[in-house]
Short mmCIF file of C-alpha atoms in Angstrom, two decimals:
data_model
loop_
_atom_site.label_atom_id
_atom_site.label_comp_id
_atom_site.label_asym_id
_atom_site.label_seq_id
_atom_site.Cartn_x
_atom_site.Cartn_y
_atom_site.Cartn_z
CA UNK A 1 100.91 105.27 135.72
CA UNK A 2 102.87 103.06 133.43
CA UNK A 3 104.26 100.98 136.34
CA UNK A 4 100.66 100.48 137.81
CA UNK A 5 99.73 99.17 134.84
CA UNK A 6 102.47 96.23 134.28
CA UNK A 7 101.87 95.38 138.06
CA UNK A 8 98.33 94.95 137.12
CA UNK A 9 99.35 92.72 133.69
CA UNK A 10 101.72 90.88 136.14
CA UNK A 11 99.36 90.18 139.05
CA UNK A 12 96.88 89.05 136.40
CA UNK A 13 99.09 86.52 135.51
CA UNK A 14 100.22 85.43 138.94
CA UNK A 15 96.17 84.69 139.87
CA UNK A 16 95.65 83.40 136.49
CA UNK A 17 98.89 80.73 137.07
CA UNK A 18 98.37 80.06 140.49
CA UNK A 19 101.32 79.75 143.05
CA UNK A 20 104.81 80.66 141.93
CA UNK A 21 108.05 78.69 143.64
CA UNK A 22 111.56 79.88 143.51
CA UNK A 23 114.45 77.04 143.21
CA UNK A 24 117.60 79.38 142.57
CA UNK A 25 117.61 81.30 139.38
CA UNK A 26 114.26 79.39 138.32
CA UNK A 27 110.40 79.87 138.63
CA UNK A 28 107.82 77.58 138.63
CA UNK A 29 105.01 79.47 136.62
CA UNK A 30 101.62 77.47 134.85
CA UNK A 31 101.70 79.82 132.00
CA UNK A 32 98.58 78.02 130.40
CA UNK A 33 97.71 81.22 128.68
CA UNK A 34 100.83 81.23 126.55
CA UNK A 35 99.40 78.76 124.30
CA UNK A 36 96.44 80.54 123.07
CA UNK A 37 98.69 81.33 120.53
CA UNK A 38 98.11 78.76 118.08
CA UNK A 39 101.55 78.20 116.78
CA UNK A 40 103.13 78.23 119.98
CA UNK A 41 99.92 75.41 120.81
CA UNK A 42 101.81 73.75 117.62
CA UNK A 43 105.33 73.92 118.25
CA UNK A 44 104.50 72.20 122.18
CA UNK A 45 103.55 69.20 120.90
CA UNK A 46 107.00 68.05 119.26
CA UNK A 47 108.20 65.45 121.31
CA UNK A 48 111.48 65.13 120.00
CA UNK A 49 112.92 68.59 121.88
CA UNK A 50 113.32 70.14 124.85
CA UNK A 51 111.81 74.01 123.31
CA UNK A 52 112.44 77.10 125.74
CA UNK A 53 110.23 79.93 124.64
CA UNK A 54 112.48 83.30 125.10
CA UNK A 55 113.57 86.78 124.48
CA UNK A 56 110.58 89.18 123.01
CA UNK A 57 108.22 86.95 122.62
CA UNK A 58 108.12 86.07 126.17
CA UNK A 59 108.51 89.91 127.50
CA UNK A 60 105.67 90.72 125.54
CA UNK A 61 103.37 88.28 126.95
CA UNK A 62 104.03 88.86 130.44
CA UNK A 63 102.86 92.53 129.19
CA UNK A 64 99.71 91.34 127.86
CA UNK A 65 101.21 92.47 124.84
CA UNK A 66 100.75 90.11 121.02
CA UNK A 67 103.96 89.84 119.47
CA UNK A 68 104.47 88.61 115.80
CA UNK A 69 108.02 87.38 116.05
CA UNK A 70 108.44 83.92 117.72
CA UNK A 71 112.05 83.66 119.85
CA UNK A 72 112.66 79.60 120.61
CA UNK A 73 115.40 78.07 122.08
CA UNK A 74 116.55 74.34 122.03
CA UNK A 75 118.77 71.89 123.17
CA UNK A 76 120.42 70.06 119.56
CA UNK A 77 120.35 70.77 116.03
CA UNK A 78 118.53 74.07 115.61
CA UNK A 79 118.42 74.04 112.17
CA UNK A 80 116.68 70.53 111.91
CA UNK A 81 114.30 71.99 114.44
CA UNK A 82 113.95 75.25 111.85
CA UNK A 83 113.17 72.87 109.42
CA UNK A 84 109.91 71.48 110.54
CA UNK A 85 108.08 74.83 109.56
CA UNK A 86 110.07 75.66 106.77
CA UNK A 87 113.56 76.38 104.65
CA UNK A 88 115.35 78.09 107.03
CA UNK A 89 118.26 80.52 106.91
CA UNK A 90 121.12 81.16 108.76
CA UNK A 91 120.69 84.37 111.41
CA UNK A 92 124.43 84.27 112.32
CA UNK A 93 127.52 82.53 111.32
CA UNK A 94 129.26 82.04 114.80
CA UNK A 95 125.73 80.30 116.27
CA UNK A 96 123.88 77.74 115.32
CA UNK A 97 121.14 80.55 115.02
CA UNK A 98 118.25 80.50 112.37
CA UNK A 99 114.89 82.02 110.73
CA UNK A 100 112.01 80.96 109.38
CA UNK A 101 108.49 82.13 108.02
CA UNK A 102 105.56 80.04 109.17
CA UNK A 103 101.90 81.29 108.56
CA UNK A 104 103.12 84.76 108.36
CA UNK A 105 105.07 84.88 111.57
CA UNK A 106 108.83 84.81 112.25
CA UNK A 107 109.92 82.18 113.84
CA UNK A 108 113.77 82.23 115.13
CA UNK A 109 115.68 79.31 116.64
CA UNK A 110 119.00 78.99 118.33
CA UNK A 111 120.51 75.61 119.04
CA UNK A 112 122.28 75.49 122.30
CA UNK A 113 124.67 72.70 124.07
CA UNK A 114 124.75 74.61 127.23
CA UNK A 115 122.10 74.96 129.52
CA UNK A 116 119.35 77.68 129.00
CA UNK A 117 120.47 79.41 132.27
CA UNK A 118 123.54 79.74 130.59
CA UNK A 119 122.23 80.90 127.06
CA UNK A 120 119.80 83.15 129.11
CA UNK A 121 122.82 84.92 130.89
CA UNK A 122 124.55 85.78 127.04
CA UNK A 123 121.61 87.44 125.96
CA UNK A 124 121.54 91.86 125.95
CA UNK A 125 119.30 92.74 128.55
CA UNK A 126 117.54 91.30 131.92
CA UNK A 127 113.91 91.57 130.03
CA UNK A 128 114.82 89.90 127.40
CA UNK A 129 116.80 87.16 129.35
CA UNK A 130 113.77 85.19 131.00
CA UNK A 131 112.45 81.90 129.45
CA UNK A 132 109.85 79.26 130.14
CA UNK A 133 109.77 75.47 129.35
CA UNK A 134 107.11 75.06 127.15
CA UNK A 135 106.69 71.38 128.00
CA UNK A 136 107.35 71.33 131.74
CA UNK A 137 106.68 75.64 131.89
CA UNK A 138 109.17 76.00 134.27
CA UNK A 139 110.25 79.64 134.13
CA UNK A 140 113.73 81.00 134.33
CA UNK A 141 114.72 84.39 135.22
CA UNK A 142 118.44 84.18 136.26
CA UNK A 143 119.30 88.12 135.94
CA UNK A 144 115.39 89.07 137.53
CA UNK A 145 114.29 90.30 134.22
CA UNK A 146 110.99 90.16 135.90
CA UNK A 147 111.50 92.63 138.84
CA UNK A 148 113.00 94.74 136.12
CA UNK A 149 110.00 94.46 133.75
CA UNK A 150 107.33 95.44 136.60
CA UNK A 151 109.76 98.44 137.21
CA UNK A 152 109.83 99.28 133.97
CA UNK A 153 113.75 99.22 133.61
CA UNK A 154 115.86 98.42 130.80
CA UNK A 155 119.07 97.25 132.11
CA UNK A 156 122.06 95.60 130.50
CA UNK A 157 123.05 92.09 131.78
CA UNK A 158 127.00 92.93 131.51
CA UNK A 159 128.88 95.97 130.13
CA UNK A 160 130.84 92.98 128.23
CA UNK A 161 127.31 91.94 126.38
CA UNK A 162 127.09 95.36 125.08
CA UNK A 163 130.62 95.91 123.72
CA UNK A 164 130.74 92.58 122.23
CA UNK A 165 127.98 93.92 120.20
CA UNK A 166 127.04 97.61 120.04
CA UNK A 167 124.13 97.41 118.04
CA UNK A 168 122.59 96.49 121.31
CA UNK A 169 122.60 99.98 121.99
CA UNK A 170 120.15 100.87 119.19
CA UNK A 171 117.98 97.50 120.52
CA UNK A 172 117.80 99.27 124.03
CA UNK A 173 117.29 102.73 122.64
CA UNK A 174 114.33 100.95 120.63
CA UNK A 175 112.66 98.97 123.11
CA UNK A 176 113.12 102.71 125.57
CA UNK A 177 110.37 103.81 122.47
CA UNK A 178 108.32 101.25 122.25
CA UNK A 179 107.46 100.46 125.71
CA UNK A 180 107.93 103.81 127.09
CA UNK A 181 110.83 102.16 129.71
CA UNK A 182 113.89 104.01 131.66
CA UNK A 183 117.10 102.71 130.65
CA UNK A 184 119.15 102.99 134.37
CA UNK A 185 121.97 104.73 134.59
CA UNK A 186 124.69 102.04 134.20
CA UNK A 187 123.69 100.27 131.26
CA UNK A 188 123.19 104.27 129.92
CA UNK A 189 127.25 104.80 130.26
CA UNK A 190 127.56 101.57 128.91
CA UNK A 191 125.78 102.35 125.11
CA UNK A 192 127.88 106.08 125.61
CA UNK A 193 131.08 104.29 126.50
CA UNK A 194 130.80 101.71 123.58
CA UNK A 195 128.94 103.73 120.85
CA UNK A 196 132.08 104.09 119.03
CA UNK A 197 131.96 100.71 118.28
CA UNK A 198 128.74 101.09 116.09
CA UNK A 199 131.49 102.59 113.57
CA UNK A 200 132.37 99.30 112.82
CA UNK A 201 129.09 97.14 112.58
CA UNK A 202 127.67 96.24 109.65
CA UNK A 203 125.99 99.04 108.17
CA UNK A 204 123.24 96.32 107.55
CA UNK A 205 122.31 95.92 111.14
CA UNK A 206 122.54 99.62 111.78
CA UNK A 207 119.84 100.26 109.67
CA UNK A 208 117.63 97.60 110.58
CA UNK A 209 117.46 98.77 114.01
CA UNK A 210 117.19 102.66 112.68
CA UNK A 211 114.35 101.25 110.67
CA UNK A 212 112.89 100.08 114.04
CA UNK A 213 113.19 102.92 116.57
CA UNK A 214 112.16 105.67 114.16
CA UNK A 215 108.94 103.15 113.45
CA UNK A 216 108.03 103.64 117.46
CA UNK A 217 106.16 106.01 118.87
CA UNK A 218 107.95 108.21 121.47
CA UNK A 219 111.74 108.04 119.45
CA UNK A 220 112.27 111.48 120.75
CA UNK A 221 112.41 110.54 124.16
CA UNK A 222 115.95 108.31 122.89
CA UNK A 223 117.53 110.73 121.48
CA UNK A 224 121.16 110.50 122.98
CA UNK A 225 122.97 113.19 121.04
CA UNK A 226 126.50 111.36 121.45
CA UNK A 227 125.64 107.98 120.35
CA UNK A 228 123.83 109.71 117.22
CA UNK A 229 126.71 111.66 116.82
CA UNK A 230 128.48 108.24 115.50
CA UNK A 231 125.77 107.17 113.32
CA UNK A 232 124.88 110.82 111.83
CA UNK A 233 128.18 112.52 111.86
CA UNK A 234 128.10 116.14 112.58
CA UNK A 235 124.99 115.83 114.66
CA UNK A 236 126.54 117.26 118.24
CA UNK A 237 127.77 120.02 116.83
CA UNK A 238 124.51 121.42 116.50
CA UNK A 239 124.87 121.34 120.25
CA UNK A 240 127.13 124.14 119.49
CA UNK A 241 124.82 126.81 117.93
CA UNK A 242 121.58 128.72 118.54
CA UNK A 243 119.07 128.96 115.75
CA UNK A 244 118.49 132.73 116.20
CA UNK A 245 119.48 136.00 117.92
CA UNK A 246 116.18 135.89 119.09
CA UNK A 247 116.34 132.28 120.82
CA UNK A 248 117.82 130.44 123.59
CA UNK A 249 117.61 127.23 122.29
CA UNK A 250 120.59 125.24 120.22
CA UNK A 251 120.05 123.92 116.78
CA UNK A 252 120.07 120.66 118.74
CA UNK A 253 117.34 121.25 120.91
CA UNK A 254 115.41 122.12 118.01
CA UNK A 255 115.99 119.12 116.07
CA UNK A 256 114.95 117.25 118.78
CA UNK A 257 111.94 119.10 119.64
CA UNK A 258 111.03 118.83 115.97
CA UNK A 259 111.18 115.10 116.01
CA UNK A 260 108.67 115.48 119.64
CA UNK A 261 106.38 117.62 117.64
CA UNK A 262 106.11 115.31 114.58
CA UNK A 263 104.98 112.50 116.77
CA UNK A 264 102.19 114.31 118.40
CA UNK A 265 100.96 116.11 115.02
CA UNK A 266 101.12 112.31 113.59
CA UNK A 267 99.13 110.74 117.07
CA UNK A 268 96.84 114.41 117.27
CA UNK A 269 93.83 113.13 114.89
CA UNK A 270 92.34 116.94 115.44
CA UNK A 271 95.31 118.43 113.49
CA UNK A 272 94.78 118.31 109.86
CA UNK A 273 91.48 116.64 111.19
CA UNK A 274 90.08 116.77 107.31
CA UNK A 275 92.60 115.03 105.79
CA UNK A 276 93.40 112.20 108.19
CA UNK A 277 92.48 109.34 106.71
CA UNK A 278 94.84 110.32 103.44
CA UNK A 279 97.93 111.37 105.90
CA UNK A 280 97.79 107.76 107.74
CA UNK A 281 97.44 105.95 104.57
CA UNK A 282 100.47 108.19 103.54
CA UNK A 283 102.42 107.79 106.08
CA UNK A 284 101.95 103.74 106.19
CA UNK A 285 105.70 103.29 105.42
CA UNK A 286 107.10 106.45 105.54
CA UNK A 287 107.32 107.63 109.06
CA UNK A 288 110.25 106.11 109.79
CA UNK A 289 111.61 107.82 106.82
CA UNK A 290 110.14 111.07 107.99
CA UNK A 291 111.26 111.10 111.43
CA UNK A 292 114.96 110.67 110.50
CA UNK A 293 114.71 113.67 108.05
CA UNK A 294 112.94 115.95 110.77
CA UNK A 295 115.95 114.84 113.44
CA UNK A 296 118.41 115.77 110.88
CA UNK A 297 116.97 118.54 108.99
CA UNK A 298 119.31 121.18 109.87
CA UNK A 299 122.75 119.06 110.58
CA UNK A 300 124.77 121.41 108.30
CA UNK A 301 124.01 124.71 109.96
CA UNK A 302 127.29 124.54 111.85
CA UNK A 303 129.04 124.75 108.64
CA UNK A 304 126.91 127.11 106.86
CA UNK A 305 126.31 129.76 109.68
CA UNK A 306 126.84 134.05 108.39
CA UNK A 307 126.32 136.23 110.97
CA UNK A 308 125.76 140.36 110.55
CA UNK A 309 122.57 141.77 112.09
CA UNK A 310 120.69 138.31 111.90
CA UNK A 311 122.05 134.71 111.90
CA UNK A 312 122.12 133.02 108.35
CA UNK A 313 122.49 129.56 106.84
CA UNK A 314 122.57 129.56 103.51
CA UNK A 315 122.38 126.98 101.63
CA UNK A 316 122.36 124.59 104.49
CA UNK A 317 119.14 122.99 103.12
CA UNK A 318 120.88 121.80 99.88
CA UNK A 319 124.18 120.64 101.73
CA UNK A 320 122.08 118.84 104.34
CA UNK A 321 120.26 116.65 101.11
CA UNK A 322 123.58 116.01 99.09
CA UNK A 323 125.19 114.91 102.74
CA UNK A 324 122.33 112.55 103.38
CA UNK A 325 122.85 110.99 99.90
CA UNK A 326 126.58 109.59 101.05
CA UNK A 327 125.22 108.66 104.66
CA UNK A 328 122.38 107.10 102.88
CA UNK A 329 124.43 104.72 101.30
CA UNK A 330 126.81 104.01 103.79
CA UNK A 331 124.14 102.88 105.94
CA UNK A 332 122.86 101.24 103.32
CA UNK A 333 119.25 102.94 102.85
CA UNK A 334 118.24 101.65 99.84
CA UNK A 335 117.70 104.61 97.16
CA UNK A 336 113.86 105.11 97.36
CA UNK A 337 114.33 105.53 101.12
CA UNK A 338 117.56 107.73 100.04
CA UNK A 339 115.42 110.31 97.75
CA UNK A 340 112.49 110.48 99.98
CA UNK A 341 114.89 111.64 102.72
CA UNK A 342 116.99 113.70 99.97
CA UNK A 343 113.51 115.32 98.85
CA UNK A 344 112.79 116.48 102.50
CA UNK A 345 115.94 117.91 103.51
CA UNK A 346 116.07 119.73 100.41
CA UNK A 347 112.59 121.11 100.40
CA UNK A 348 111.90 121.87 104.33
CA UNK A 349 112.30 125.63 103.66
CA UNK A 350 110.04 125.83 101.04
CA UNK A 351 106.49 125.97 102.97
CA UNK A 352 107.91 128.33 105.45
CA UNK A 353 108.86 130.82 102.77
CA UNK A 354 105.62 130.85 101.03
CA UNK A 355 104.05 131.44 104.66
CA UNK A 356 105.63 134.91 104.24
CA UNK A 357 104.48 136.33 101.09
CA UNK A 358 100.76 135.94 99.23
CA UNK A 359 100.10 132.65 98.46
CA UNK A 360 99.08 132.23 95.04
CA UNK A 361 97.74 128.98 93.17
CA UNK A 362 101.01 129.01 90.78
CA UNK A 363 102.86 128.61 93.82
CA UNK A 364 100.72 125.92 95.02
CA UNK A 365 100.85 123.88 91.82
CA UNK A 366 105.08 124.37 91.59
CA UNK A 367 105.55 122.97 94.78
CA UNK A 368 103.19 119.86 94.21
CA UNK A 369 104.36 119.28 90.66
CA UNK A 370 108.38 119.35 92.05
CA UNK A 371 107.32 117.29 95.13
CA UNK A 372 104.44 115.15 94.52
CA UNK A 373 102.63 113.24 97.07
CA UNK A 374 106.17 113.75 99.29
CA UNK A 375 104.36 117.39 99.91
CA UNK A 376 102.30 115.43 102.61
CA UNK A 377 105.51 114.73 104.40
CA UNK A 378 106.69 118.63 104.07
CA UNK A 379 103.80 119.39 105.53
CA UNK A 380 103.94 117.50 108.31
CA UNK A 381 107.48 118.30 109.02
CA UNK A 382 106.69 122.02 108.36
CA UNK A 383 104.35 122.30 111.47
CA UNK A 384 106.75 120.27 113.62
CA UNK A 385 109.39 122.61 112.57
CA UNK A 386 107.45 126.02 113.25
CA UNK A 387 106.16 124.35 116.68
CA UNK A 388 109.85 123.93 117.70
CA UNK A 389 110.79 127.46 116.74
CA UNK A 390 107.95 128.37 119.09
CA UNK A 391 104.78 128.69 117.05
CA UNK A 392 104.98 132.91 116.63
CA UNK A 393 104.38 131.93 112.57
CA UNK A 394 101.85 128.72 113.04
CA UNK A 395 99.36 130.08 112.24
CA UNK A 396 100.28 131.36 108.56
CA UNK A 397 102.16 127.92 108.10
CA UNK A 398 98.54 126.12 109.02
CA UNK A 399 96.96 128.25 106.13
CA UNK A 400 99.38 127.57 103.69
CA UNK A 401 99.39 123.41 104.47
CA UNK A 402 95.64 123.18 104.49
CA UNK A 403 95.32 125.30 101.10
CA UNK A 404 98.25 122.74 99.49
CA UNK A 405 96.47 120.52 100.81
CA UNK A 406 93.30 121.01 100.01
CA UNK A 407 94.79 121.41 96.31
CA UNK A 408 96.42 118.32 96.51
CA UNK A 409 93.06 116.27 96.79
CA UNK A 410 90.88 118.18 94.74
CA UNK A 411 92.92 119.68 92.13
CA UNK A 412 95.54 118.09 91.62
CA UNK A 413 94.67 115.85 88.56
CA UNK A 414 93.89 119.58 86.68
CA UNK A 415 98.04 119.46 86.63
CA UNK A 416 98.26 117.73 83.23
CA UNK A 417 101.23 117.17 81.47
CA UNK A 418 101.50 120.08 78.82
CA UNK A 419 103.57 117.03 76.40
CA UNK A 420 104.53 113.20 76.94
CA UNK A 421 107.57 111.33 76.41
CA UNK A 422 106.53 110.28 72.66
CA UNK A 423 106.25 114.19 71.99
CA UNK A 424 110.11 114.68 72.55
CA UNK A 425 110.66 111.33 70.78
CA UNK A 426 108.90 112.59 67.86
CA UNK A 427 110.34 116.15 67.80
CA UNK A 428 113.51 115.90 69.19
CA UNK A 429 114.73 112.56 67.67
CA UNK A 430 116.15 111.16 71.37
CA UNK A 431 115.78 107.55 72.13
CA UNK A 432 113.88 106.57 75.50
CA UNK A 433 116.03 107.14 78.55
CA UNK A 434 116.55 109.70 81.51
CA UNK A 435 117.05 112.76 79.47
CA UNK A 436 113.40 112.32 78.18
CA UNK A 437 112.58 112.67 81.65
CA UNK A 438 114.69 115.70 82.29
CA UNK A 439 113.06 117.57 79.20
CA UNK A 440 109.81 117.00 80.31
CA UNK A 441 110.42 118.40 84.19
CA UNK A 442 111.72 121.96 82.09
CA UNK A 443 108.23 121.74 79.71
CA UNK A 444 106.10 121.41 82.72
CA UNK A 445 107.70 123.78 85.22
CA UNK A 446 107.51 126.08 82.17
CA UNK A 447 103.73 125.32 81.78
CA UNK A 448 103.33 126.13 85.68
CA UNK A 449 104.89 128.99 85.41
CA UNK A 450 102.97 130.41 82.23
CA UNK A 451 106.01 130.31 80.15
CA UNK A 452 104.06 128.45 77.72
CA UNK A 453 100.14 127.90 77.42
CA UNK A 454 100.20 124.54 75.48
CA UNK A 455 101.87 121.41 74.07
CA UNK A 456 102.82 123.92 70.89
CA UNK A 457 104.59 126.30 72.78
CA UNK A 458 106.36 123.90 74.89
CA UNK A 459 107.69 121.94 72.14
CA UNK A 460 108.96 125.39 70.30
CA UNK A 461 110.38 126.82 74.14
CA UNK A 462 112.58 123.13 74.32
CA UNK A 463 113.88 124.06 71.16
CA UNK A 464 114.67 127.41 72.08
CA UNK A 465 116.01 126.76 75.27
CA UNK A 466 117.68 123.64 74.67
CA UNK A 467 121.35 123.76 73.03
CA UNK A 468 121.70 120.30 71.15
CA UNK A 469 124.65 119.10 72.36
CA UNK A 470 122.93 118.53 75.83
CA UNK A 471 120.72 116.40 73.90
#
C-alpha cells in the first residue's frame, strides 16, 4: 500500500515535469513545482552561485511531502552564501558547513570545491543523496536514491559512511519511523556492526536524534535491541527474563510492546475519547519524553528479580528512576526532561496497584498532588503497560484512569494548599530556599491524608514532626 502510493507521488511528478533523460549518474528533471516554495523561489534568483538543492528537503518533495528544513549546497564560500539570510553558525568544524534561520525555516549550507556528484556520494544514505540544480534543474541521483525511494528502502551508500559517523544509525532508524521505510539488510549489519561506535559520539548528537525518533510515529517498529543496548545500557538483558510464571514473553518483548501500545492509545482518538483535546495539548512536547520512559520502564528487573512461588522485582521501579538520572545526564537530557522521565519510572506502578484494591478519593488526590499534571503521562503509560501484559486487568486500570482523570479536570483546584511558603517563614524562622519547599510537600501530604484538617494543625504537626536541626 505504501509503495503504491510513492509510485503514484512519483508518476505525478514525472507527467507534471515532462520527459526525463539519463546522461550517466544525472537526470534531466523540470521540477517547476519545487519553487512553490517561496524561499526556495528566493534563493533561485541569486546569480552569483551555482545552488544544488539536496538531502531532506529534496526526498521530501519527491514524496509530496512539506519539509521545514532547507538542505543547499554550493560551489564557494558557504558561509558568505549563509550570510545573505542571516548570521550564520558553524554546523561542523571539519566542513565549511553552516545554519541559518530565515522566516522561521532552517536553512543549512555546505560549501563544496568538488563536484556535487562527488559531495552527493559522501552523504549517509541513497535517499538522501539525490540533488537538483536549481538554476539549470538538472537532477542528480548517482547512488539511485530514486529507485530506492519508490521502493521504499533505506539503504546506506557505503559501510565506510556509517562508521565514519555512527550517529547515522539513529538518522536511519529515524527516517525507518517517520516514513514507515525498510532498512535492507546490509546497511542493517552495518548500524549493528558499528553501534559501538555511538559510545563515543558526542552525547549532544545522540540526543538530538533520540529527541527525533521518539517524536515519530511508529518508533516501535526501530527498536533494534543491540544498538539500544549501547545507548541504554542494560537494555538486552531484559532479553534474558520473562515477566511472569504465567507468561511467555521476555521483559524485552514487553517493553517493546509497551512502546507499540502507547502509540496507538496516543493515535486511537476513541480511547480516553472525553479527554482528548487536554491529552494532545499535554502531550505537545512530551511524547518524546514519554515514549523513552515506556521503552525503558522496567530496565532494572534483571537485577532486581526474587523468585519463590511468583516472580518479584522489588524495588526495580525506584532503581530504574535513580539509573535514568545518571543516563540522563550523560546524554545530556537537560533536567526538566530528566525529572519528567525520573517521575515516570518511579511512579509506573502506582495506577496498577490502586487497580487492585477500592479506589477511594484520598487516593485519587495523593497521587495527583505527588504527580501533578505528569499523572496524564502515567496514565497513558499505564494502559500501554496493562495492554502489553495482555489486557486480563484493563478493564479495572480504565476505571481507575478515567476517575483520576475525571478528578484531575474537575476537582482538582479543591486541592488547596493547607499553608504557603510565608507561613513557614513566619513560624519557623527559615529564609526562602528549597527546604521551604520540602516542608510544605510533608504539610500537604499530611492534609491529604487527614493528618491535619487545617493551616493550624499543620503548622503545630511541622513542629511536632520536625527535629530542628533538619531545619
Amino acid at each position: 500500500m505504501v509503495i503504491n502510493f510513492i509510485l503514484r507521488i512519483i508518476e505525478q511528478y514525472v507527467l507534471v515535469v515532462g520527459s526525463i533523460k539519463r546522461e550517466g549518474t544525472k537526470l534531466i528533471l523540470r521540477f517547476e513545482n519545487i519553487f512553490k516554495d517561496e524561499i526556495i523561489g528566493k534563493i533561485k534568483e541569486i546569480k552569483e552561485y551555482d545552488i544544488f538543492i539536496v538531502g531532506g528537503y529534496l526526498r521530501d518533495f519527491l514524496l509530496g511531502k512539506k519539509s521545514r528544513d532547507i538542505d543547499l549546497v554550493v560551489y564557494g564560500d558557504g558561509k558568505k552564501f549563509a550570510s545573505i539570510f542571516g548570521i550564520p553558525f558553524k554546523l561542523k568544524e571539519e566542513f565549511d558547513e553552516w545554519r541559518v534561520l530565515y522566516n522561521d525555516r532552517i536553512i543549512d549550507v555546505l560549501g563544496i570545491d568538488c563536484s556535487i556528484v562527488e559531495d552527493l556520494k559522501r552523504r549517509d544514505f541513497t535517499i538522501n543523496s539525490m540533488g537538483m540544480n536549481l538554476k539549470t534543474l538538472e537532477f542528480f541521483d548517482p547512488m539511485n536514491g530514486m529507485k530506492d525511494l519508490k521502493d521504499c528502502i533505506i539503504r546506506a551508500n557505503s559501510a565506510e559512511n556509517i562508521k565514519n559517523d555512527p550517529v547515522r544509525i539513529l538518522r536511519g532508524l529515524r527516517m525507518m519511523a517517520e516514513l514507515g521505510f525498510t532498512v535492507e539488510e546490509r546497511t542493517m549489519n552495518y548500524f549493528k556492526e558499528y553501534s559501538m561506535l555511538l559510545r563515543n559520539t558526542a552525547p549532544e548528537r545522540i540526543h538530538q536524534e533520540l529527541v527525533l525518533l521518539f517524536s515519530a510515529k511508529k518508533t516501535s517498529d526501530t527498536i533494534i535491541p543491540e544498538i539500544f543496548d549501547i545507548i541504554f545500557p542494560g537494555f538486552l538483558k531484559m532479553k534474558e527474563i520473562k515477566g511472569s510464571v504465567s507468561t511467555d514473553k521476555d521483559l524485552l518483548t514487553h517493553s517493546i510492546l509497551s512502546l507499540y501500545h502507547l502509540e496507538e492509545i496516543i493515535e486511537n482518538d476513541n480511547i480516553l475519547k472525553k479527554y482528548r483535546k487536554h491529552i494532545k495539548r499535554y502531550l505537545k512536547d512530551k511524547i518524546y519524553l514519554l515514549k523513552i520512559a515506556t521503552l525503558i520502564h522496567d530496565i532494572k528487573k534483571p537485577e532486581t528479580i526474587v523468585i519463590d512461588e511468583k516472580v518479584h522485582f522489588y524495588g526495580h521501579d525506584k532503581e530504574g528512576a535513580e539509573w535514568f538520572k545518571k543516563i540522563g545526564r550523560d546524554l545530556r537530557f537537560s533536567n526538566k526532561e530528566i525529572d519528567f522521565i525520573y517521575t515516570i519510572l518511579r511512579n509506573h506502578m502506582w495506577i496498577h496497584l490502586l487497580s487492585t484494591v477500592e479506589l477511594t478519593e484520598r487516593a485519587i488526590r495523593r497521587i495527583i498532588f505527588r504527580i501533578g499534571e505528569d499523572v496524564i503521562g502515567l496514565i497513558l503509560f499505564t494502559i500501554a503497560d496493562e495492554l502489553a501484559s495482555g489486557g486480563d486487568n484493563i478493564e479495572k486500570v480504565m476505571n481507575v484512569c478515567n476517575k483520576i482523570l475525571e478528578y484531575y479536570w474537575t476537582k482538582k483546584k479543591e486541592i488547596k494548599p493547607v499553608i504557603l511558603g510565608r507561613d513557614i517563614i513566619k513560624h519557623f524562622k527559615i529564609s526562602p530556599g528549597p527546604e521551604i519547599g520540602r516542608l510544605l510537600r510533608i504539610a500537604q501530604e499530611a492534609y491529604i491524608e487527614g493528618v491535619v484538617r487545617n493551616k493550624k494543625e499543620a503548622i503545630d504537626f511541622l513542629k511536632k514532626n520536625i527535629k530542628k536541626e533538619e531545619l
